[in-house]
mmCIF file of C-alpha atoms in Angstrom:
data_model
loop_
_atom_site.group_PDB
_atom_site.id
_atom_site.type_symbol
_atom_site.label_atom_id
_atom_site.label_comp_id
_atom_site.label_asym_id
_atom_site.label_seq_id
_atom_site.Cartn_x
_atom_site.Cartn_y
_atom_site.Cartn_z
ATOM 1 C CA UNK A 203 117.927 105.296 132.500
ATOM 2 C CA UNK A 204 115.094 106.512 130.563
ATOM 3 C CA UNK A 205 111.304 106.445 131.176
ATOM 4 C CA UNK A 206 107.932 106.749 128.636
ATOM 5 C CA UNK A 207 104.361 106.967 129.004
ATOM 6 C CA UNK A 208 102.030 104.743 127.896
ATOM 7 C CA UNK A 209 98.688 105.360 125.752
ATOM 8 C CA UNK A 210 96.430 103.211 125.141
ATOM 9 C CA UNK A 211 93.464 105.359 125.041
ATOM 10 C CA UNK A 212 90.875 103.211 126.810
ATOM 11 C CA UNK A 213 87.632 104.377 126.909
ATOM 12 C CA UNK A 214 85.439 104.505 130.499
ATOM 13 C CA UNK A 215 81.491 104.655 129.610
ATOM 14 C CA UNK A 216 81.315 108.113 130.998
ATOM 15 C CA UNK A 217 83.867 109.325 128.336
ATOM 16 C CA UNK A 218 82.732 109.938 124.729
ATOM 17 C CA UNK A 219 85.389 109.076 122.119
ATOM 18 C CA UNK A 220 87.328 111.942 121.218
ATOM 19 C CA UNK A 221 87.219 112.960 124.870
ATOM 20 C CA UNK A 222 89.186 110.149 125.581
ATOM 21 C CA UNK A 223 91.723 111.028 122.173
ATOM 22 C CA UNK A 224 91.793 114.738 123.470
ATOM 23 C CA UNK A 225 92.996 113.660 127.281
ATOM 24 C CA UNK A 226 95.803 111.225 125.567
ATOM 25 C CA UNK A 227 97.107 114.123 123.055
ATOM 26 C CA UNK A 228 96.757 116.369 126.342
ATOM 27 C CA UNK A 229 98.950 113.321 128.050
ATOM 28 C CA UNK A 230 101.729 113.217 125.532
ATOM 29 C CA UNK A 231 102.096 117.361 125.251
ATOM 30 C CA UNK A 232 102.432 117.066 128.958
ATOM 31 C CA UNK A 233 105.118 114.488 128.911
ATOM 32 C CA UNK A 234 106.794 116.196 126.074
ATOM 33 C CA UNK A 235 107.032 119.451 128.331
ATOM 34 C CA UNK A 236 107.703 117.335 131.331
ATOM 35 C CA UNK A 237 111.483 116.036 129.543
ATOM 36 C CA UNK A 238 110.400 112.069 129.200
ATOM 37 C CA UNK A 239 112.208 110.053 126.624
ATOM 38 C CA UNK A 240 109.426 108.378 124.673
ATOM 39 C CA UNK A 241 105.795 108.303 124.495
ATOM 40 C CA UNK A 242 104.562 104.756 123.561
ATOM 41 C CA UNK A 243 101.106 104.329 121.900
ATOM 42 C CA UNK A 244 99.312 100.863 121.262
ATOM 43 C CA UNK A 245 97.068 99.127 119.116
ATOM 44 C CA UNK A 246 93.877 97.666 119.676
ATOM 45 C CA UNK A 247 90.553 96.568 118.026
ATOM 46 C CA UNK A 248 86.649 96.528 118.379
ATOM 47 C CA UNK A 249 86.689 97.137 122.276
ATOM 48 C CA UNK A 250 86.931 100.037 124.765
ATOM 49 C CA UNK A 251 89.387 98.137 126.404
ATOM 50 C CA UNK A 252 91.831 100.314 123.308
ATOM 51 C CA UNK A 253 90.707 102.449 120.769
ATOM 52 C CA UNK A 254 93.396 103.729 119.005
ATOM 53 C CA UNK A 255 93.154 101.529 115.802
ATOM 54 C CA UNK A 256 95.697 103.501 114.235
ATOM 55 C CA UNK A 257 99.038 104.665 116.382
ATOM 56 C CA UNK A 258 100.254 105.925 113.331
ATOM 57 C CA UNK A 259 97.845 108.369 112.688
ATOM 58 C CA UNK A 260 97.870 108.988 116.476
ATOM 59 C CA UNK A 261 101.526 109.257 116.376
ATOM 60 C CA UNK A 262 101.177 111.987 113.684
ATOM 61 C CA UNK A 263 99.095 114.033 115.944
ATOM 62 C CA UNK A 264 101.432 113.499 118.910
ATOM 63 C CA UNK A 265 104.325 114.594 116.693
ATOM 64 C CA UNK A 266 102.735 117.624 116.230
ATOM 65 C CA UNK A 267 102.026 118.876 119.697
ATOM 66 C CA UNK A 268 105.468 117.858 120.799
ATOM 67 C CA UNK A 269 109.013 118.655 120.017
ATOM 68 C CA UNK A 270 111.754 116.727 121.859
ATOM 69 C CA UNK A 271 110.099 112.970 123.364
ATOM 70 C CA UNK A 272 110.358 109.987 120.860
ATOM 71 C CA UNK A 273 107.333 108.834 119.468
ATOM 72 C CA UNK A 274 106.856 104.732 119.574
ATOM 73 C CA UNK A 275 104.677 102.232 119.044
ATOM 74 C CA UNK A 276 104.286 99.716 121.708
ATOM 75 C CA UNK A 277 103.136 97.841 119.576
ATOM 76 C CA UNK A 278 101.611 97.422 116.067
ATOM 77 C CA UNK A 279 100.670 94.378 114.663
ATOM 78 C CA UNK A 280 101.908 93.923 111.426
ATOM 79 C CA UNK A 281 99.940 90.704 110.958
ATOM 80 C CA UNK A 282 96.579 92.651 110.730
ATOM 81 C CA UNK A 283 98.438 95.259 107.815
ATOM 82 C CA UNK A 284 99.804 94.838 104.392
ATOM 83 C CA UNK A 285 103.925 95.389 105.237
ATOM 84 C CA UNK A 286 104.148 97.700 102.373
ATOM 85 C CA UNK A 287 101.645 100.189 103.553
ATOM 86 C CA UNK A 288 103.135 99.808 107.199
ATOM 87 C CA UNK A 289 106.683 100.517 106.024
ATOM 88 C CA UNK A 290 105.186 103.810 104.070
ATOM 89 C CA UNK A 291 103.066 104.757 107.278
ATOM 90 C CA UNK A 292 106.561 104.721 109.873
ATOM 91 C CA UNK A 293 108.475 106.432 107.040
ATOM 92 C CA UNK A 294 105.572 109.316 106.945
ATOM 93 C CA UNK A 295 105.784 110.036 110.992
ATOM 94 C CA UNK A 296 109.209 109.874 111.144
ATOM 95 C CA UNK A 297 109.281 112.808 108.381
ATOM 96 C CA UNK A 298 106.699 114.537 110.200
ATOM 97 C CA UNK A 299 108.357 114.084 113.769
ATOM 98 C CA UNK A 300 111.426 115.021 112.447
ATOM 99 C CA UNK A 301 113.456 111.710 112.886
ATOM 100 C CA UNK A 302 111.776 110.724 116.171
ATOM 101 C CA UNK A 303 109.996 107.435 115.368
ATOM 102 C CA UNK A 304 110.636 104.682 117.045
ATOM 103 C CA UNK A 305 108.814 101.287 115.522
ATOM 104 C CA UNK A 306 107.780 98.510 118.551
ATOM 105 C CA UNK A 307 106.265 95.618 116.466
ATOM 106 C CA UNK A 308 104.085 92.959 118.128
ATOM 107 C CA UNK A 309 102.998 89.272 116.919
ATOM 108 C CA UNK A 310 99.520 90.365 118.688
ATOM 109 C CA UNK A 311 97.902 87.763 121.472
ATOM 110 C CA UNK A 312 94.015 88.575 121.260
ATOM 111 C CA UNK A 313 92.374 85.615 119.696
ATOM 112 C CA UNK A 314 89.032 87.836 119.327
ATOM 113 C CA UNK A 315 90.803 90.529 116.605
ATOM 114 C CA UNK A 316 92.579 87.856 114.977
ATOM 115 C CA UNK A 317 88.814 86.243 114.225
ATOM 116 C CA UNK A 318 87.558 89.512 113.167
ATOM 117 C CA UNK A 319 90.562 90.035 110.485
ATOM 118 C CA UNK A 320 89.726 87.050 109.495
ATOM 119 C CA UNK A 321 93.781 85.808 110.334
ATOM 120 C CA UNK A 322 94.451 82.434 111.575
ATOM 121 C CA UNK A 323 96.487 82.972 115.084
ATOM 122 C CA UNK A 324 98.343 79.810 114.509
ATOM 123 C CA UNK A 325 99.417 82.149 111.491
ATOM 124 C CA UNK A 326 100.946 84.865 113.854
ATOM 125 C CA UNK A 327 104.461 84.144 114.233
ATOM 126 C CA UNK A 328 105.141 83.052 110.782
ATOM 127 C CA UNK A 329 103.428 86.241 109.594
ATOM 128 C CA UNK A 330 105.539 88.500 112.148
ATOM 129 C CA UNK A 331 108.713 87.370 110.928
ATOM 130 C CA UNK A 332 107.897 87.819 107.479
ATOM 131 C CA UNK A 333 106.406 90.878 107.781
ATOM 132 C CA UNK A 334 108.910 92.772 109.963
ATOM 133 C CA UNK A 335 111.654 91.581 107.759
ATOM 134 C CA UNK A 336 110.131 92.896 104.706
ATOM 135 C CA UNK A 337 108.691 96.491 106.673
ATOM 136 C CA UNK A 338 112.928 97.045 107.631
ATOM 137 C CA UNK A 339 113.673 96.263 103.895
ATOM 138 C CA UNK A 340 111.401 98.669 102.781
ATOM 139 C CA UNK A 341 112.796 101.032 105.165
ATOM 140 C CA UNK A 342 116.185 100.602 104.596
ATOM 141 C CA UNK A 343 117.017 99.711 100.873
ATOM 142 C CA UNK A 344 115.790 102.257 97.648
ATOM 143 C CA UNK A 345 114.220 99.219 96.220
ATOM 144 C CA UNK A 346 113.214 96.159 97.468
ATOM 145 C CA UNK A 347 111.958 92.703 95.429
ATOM 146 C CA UNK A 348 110.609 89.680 97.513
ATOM 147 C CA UNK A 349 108.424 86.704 97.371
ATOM 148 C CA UNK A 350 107.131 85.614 101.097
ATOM 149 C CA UNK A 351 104.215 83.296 102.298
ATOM 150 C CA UNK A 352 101.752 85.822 103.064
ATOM 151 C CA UNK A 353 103.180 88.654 100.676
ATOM 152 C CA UNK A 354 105.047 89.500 97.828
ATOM 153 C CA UNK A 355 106.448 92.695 96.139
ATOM 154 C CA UNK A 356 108.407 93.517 93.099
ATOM 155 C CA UNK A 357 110.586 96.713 92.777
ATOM 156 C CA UNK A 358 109.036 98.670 95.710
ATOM 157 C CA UNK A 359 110.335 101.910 96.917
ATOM 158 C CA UNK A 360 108.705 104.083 99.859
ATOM 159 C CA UNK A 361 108.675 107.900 99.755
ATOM 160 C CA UNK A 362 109.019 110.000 101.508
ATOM 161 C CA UNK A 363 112.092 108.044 102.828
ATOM 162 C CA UNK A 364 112.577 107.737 106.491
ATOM 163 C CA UNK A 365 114.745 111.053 107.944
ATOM 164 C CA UNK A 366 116.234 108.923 110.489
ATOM 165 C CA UNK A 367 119.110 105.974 109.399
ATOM 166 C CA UNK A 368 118.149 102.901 110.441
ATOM 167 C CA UNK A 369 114.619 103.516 112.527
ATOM 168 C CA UNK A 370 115.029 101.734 115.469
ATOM 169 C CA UNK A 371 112.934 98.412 115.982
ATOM 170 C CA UNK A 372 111.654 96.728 119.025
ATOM 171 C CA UNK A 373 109.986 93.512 119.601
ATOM 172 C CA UNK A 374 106.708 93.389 122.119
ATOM 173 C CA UNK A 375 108.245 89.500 124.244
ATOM 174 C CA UNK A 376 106.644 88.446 126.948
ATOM 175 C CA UNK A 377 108.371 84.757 128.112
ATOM 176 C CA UNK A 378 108.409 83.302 124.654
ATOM 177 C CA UNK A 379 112.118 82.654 124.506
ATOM 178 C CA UNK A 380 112.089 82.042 120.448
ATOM 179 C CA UNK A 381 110.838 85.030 120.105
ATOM 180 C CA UNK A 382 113.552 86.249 122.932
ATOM 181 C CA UNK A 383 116.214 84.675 120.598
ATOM 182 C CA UNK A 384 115.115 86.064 117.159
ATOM 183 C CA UNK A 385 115.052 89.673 118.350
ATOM 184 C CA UNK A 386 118.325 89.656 119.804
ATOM 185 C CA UNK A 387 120.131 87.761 116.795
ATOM 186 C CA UNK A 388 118.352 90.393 114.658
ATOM 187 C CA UNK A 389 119.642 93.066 116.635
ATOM 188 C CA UNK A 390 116.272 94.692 117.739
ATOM 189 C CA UNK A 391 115.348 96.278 121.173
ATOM 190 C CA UNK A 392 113.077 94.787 123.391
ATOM 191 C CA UNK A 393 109.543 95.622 125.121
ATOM 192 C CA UNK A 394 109.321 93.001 128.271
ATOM 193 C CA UNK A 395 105.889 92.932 129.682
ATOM 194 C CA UNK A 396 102.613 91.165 130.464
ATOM 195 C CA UNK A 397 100.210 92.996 128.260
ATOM 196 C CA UNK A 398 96.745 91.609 130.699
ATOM 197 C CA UNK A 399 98.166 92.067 133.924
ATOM 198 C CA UNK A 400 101.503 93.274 135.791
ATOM 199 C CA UNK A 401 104.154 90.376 135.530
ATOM 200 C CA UNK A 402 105.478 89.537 138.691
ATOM 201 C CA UNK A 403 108.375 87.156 137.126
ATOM 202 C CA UNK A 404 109.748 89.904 134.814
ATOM 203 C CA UNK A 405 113.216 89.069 135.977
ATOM 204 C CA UNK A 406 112.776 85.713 133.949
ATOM 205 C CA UNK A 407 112.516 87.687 130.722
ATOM 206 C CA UNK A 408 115.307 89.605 131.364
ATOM 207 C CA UNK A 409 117.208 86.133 131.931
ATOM 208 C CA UNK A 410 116.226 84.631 128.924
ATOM 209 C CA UNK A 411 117.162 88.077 126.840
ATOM 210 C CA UNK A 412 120.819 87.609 128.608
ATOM 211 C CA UNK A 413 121.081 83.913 127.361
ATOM 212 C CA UNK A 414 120.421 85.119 124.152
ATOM 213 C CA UNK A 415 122.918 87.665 124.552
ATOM 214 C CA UNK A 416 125.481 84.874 125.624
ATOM 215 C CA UNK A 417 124.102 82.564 122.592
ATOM 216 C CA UNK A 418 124.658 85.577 119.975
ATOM 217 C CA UNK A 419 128.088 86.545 121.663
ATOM 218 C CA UNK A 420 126.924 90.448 121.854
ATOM 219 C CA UNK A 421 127.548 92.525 125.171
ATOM 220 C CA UNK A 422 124.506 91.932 127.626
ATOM 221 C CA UNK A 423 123.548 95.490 127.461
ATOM 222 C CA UNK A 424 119.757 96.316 128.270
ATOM 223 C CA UNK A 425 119.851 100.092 127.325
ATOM 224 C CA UNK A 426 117.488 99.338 124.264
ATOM 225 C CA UNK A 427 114.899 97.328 127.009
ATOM 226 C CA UNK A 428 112.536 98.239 128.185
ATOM 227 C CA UNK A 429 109.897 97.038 130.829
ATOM 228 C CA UNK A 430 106.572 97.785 131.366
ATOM 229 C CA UNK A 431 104.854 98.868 134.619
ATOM 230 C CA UNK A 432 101.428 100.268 136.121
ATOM 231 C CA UNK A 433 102.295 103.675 137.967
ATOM 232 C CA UNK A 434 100.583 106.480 140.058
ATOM 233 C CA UNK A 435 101.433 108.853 142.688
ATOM 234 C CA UNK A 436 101.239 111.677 144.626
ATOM 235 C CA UNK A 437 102.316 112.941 148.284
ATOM 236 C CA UNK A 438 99.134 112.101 149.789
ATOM 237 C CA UNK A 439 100.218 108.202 150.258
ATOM 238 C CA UNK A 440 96.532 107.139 151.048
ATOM 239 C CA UNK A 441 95.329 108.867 148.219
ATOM 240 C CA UNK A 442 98.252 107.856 145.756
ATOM 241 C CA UNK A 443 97.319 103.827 146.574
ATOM 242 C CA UNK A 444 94.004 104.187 147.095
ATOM 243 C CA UNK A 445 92.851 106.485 144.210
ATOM 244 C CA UNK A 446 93.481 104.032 140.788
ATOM 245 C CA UNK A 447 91.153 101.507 141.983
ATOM 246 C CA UNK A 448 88.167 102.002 140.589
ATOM 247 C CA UNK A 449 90.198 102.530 137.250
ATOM 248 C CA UNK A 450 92.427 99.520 137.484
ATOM 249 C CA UNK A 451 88.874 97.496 138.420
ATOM 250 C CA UNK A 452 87.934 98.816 135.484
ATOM 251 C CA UNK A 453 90.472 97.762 133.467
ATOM 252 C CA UNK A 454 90.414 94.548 134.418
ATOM 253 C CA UNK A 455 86.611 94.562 133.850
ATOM 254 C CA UNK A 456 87.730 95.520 130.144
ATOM 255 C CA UNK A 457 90.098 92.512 130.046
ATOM 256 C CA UNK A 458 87.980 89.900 131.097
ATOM 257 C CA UNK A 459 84.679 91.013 128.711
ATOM 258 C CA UNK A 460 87.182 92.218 125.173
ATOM 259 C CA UNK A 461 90.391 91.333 125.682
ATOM 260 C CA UNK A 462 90.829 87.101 125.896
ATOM 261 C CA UNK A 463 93.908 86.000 124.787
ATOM 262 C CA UNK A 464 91.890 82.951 123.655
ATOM 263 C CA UNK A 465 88.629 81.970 123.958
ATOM 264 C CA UNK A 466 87.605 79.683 127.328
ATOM 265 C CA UNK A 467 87.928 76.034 126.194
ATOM 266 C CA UNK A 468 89.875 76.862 123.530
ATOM 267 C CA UNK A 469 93.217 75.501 122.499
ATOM 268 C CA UNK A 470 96.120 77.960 123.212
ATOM 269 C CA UNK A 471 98.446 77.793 120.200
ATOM 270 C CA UNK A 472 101.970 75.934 120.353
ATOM 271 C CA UNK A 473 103.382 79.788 120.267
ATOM 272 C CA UNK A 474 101.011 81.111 122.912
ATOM 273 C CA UNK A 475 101.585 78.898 125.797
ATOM 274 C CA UNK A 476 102.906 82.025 127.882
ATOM 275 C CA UNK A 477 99.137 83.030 127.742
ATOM 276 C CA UNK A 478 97.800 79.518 129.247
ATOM 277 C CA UNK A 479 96.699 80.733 132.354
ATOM 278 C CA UNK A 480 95.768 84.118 131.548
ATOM 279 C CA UNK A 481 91.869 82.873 133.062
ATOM 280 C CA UNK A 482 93.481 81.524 136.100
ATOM 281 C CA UNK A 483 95.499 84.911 136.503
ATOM 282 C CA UNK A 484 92.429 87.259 135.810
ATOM 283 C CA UNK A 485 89.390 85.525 137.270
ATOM 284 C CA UNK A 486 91.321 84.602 140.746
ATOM 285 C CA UNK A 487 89.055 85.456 143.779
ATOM 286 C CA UNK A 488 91.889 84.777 146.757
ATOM 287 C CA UNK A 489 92.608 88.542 146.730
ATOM 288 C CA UNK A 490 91.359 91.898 145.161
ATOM 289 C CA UNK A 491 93.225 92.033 141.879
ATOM 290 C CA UNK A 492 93.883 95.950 142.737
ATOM 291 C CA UNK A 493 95.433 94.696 145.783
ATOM 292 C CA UNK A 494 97.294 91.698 143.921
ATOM 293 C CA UNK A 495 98.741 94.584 141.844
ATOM 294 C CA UNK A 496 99.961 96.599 144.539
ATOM 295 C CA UNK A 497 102.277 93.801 145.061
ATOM 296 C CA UNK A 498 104.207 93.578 142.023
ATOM 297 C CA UNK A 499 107.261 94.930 142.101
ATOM 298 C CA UNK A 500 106.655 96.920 138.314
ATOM 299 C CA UNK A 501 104.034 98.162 140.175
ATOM 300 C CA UNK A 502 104.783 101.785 140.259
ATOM 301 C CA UNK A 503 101.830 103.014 142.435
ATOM 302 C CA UNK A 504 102.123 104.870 145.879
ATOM 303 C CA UNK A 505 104.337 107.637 147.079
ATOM 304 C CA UNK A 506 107.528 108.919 145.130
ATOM 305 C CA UNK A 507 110.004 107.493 148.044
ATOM 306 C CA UNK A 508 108.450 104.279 148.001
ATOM 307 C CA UNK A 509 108.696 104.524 143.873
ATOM 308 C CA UNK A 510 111.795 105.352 144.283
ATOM 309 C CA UNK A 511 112.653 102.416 146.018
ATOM 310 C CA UNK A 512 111.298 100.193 144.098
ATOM 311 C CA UNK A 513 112.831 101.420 140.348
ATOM 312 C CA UNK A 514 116.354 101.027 142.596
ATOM 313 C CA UNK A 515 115.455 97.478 143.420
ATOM 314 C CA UNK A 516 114.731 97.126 139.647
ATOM 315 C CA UNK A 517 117.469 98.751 138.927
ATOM 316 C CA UNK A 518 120.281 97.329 141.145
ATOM 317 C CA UNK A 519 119.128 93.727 141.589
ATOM 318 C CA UNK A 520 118.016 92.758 138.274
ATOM 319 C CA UNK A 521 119.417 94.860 136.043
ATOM 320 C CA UNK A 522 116.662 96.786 134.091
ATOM 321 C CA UNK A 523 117.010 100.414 133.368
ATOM 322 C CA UNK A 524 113.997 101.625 131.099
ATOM 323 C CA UNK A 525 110.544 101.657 132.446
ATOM 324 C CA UNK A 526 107.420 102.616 130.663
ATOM 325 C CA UNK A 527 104.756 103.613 132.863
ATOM 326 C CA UNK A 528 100.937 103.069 132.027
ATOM 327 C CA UNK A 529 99.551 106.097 134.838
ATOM 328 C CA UNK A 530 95.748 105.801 133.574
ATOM 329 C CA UNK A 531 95.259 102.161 133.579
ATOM 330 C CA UNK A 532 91.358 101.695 132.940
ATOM 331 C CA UNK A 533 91.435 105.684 131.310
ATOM 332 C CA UNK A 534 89.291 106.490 134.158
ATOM 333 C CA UNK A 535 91.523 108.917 136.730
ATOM 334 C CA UNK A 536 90.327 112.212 136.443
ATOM 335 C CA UNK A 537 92.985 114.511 134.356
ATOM 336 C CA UNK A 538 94.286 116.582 136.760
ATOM 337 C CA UNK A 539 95.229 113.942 138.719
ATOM 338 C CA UNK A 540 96.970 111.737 136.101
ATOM 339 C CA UNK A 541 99.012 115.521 135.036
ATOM 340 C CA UNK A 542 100.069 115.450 138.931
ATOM 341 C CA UNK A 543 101.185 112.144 138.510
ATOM 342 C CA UNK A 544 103.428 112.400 135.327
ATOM 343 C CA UNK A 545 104.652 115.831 136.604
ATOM 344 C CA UNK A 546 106.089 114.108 140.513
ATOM 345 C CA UNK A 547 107.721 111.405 138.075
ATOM 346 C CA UNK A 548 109.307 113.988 136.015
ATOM 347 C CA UNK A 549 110.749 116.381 139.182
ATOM 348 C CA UNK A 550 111.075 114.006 141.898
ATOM 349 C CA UNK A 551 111.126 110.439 141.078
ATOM 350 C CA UNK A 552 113.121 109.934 137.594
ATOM 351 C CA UNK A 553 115.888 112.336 139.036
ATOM 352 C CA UNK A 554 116.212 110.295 142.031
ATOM 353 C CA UNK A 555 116.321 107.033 140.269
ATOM 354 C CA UNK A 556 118.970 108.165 138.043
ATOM 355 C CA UNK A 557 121.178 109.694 140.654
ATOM 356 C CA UNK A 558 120.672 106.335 142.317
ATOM 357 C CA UNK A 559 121.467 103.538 139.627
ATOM 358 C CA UNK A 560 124.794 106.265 138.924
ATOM 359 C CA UNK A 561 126.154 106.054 142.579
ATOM 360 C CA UNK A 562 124.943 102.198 142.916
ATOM 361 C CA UNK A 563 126.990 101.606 139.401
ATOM 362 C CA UNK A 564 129.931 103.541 140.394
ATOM 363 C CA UNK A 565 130.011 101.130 143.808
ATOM 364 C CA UNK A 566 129.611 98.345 141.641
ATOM 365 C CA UNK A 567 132.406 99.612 139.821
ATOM 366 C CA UNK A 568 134.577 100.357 142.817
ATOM 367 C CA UNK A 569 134.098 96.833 144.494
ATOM 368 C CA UNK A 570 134.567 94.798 140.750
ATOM 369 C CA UNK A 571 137.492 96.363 140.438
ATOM 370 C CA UNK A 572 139.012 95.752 144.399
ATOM 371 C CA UNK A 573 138.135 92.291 143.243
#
C-alpha cells in the first residue's frame, strides 16, 4: 500500500505566485521527510485554478530538496508538447533525481487550453497515442526513426539517457474504457480519478481495469494503481471537517470560472462523453458541494480513525491499494495546518491502513484456502 501527495499549485487571490511555488516545494520536502512514496505534480494552463505549466521543471526543483519519495507527474499532456522535447525533459529529471521519475501521461480534458494551443480536442486521443508511443521509444531505444500523424523524427537519440531502465508510465483514465484497455495491453500503470470533482463510482474504473486484465490474460494486480482522493485531518474532528471549506469552495469556484471540460452548449467529443455532465455535477444546488464531498468515500477528510476506516473499506471491499491525496484542495489552508495534516497521515493513518489491509489479506488468505 503506498500513498503520494498531490500538487497542483493553485493559486488563492491572497497568494502571490511564487508564494504559492514556495508552500508546494515546502509540501514535497515535508512529504519527502515524512517517508511517502511519491509526490505527484500536475499540469495546467492560463488559470489559477493550476499554475504549474511546467512539472518538469517543478519536478527538478522537487528532486532537489528531496532524497528518497518518487517524483511523478500526474499528469502531462503530451498533446500540448513536441514528444521529442518531452522524452529529453523526463530523461533530464530522472538524471537529476537520481532514477526517481515516474512519467503519468494524460490525453488532457479542458476544452479552454486546447483552444489556446491552438489543438483540435477531437485531436486528443489520436495525438496521445502517438505521442506516448514515440516519448517511450525515445526513452528506451539509442536511436529511434518514425513517421506519425502529428510528428515525425529521423535518427533521434536523447542524452543524457534516462538512469532508470524502463521509466515507469502511467495513464491519467477516468471511465473511458478504450483508454482502460490500451493502457493495460500496453502494460502501463494507472491514475483512476475524476480530475473536477471526487468520483463517487470509482469502483467502476477499477472494474473496467479488471476486464481488461481478464481480456489481456495478465494477473489482476492493482499495485501500479492508483486512485485519487481529497484528504485533511487532524484530532480536533470539528475542526478537521469543518476547516477545508472555504478552500474546497474555492476550488470549485476555480472549476466552474477556468476549468470547463467543454464549453456550455457545446458538443462533448465522441472520446469525452465521461465529461457530459460535468455542468450538472458542478453547478447542482440540492446540497453544499463541500458537504456533497464529505460523502464520497475517496473523500479522505475528518479524523484519522474515521480515515482509517474508510482507506480499509477501500481497501478490503474493492480492492484498491494506492491513494494519492490532494490535502490543499483550493491552495487556500493555511501551511501549518496542511504540514499537520500530511504529518497525522504519515504517523498515524498510513501505518494503520497498512497493518490493516495485511491482517484483512492474511484472513482472506486463511478463509480461500479453508475453501
Amino acid at each position: 500500500m503506498k500513498f503520494g501527495v498531490f500538487i497542483l499549485g493553485e493559486k488563492p487571490p491572497m497568494l502571490p505566485g511564487d508564494e504559492v511555488y514556495r508552500r508546494n516545494l515546502d509540501q514535497a520536502r515535508a512529504a519527502d521527510d515524512m517517508g511517502y512514496d511519491t509526490i505527484w505534480i500536475g499540469e495546467h494552463h492560463f488559470s489559477p485554478y493550476g499554475t504549474i505549466a511546467d512539472p518538469f521543471v517543478f519536478g527538478a526543483a522537487v528532486a532537489t530538496v528531496t532524497k528518497h519519495a518518487r517524483i511523478g507527474t500526474a499528469v502531462v499532456i503530451p498533446a500540448f508538447a513536441n514528444p521529442i522535447r518531452m522524452a529529453e525533459q523526463v530523461a533530464m529529471v530522472d538524471a537529476i533525481s537520481g532514477g526517481r521519475f515516474d512519467l503519468g501521461l494524460g490525453r488532457g480534458y479542458q476544452q479552454k487550453e486546447f483552444k489556446k494551443f491552438g489543438i483540435p480536442m477531437e485531436e486528443s486521443t489520436e495525438r496521445f497515442i502517438e505521442f506516448v508511443d514515440v516519448i517511450e521509444k525515445l526513452l528506451t531505444h539509442e536511436s529511434y526513426s518514425w513517421e506519425g500523424k502529428f510528428s515525425h523524427g529521423e535518427d533521434i537519440n536523447i542524452f543524457p539517457r534516462p538512469i532508470q531502465n524502463g521509466v515507469p508510465f502511467y495513464i491519467a483514465v477516468l471511465r473511458t474504457a478504450s483508454t482502460i484497455d490500451w493502457a493495460v495491453s500496453k502494460g502501463y500503470g494507472t491514475m483512476v480519478g475524476n480530475p473536477y470533482i471526487p468520483d463517487p463510482e470509482l469502483s467502476k474504473s477499477l472494474e473496467l481495469l479488471q476486464q481488461s486484465h481478464d481480456k489481456h490474460n495478465v494477473d489482476r494486480d492493482v499495485s501500479d494503481t492508483w486512485a485519487l482522493t481529497t484528504a485533511f485531518t487532524n484530532h480536533d474532528r470539528d475542526f478537521a471537517l469543518n476547516y477545508p471549506r472555504d478552500s474546497v469552495r474555492l476550488n470549485m469556484q476555480f472549476l466552474q470560472q477556468y476549468a470547463a471540460p467543454f464549453e456550455r452548449g457545446e458538443t462533448v467529443p465522441q472520446s469525452y462523453q465521461a465529461y457530459s455532465n460535468w455542468y450538472d455535477t458542478i453547478a447542482s444546488r440540492d446540497i453544499d458541494p463541500y458537504d456533497k464531498i464529505l460523502q464520497i468515500p475517496t473523500s479522505f477528510i475528518g479524523s484519522p480513525d474515521s480515515i482509517i476506516d474508510k482507506i480499509r473499506v477501500m481497501n478490503k471491499e474493492q480492492g484498491w491499494e494506492n491513494f494519492i491525496l490532494t490535502l490543499n484542495k483550493g491552495g487556500a489552508m493555511e501551511q501549518e495546518h496542511v504540514l499537520e495534516a500530511m504529518k497525522i497521515f504519515a504517523e498515524e493513518i498510513i501505518p494503520a491502513a497498512r497493518e490493516n489491509a495485511v491482517k484483512d489479506a492474511e484472513s482472506k488468505s486463511r478463509v480461500d484456502a479453508g475453501a
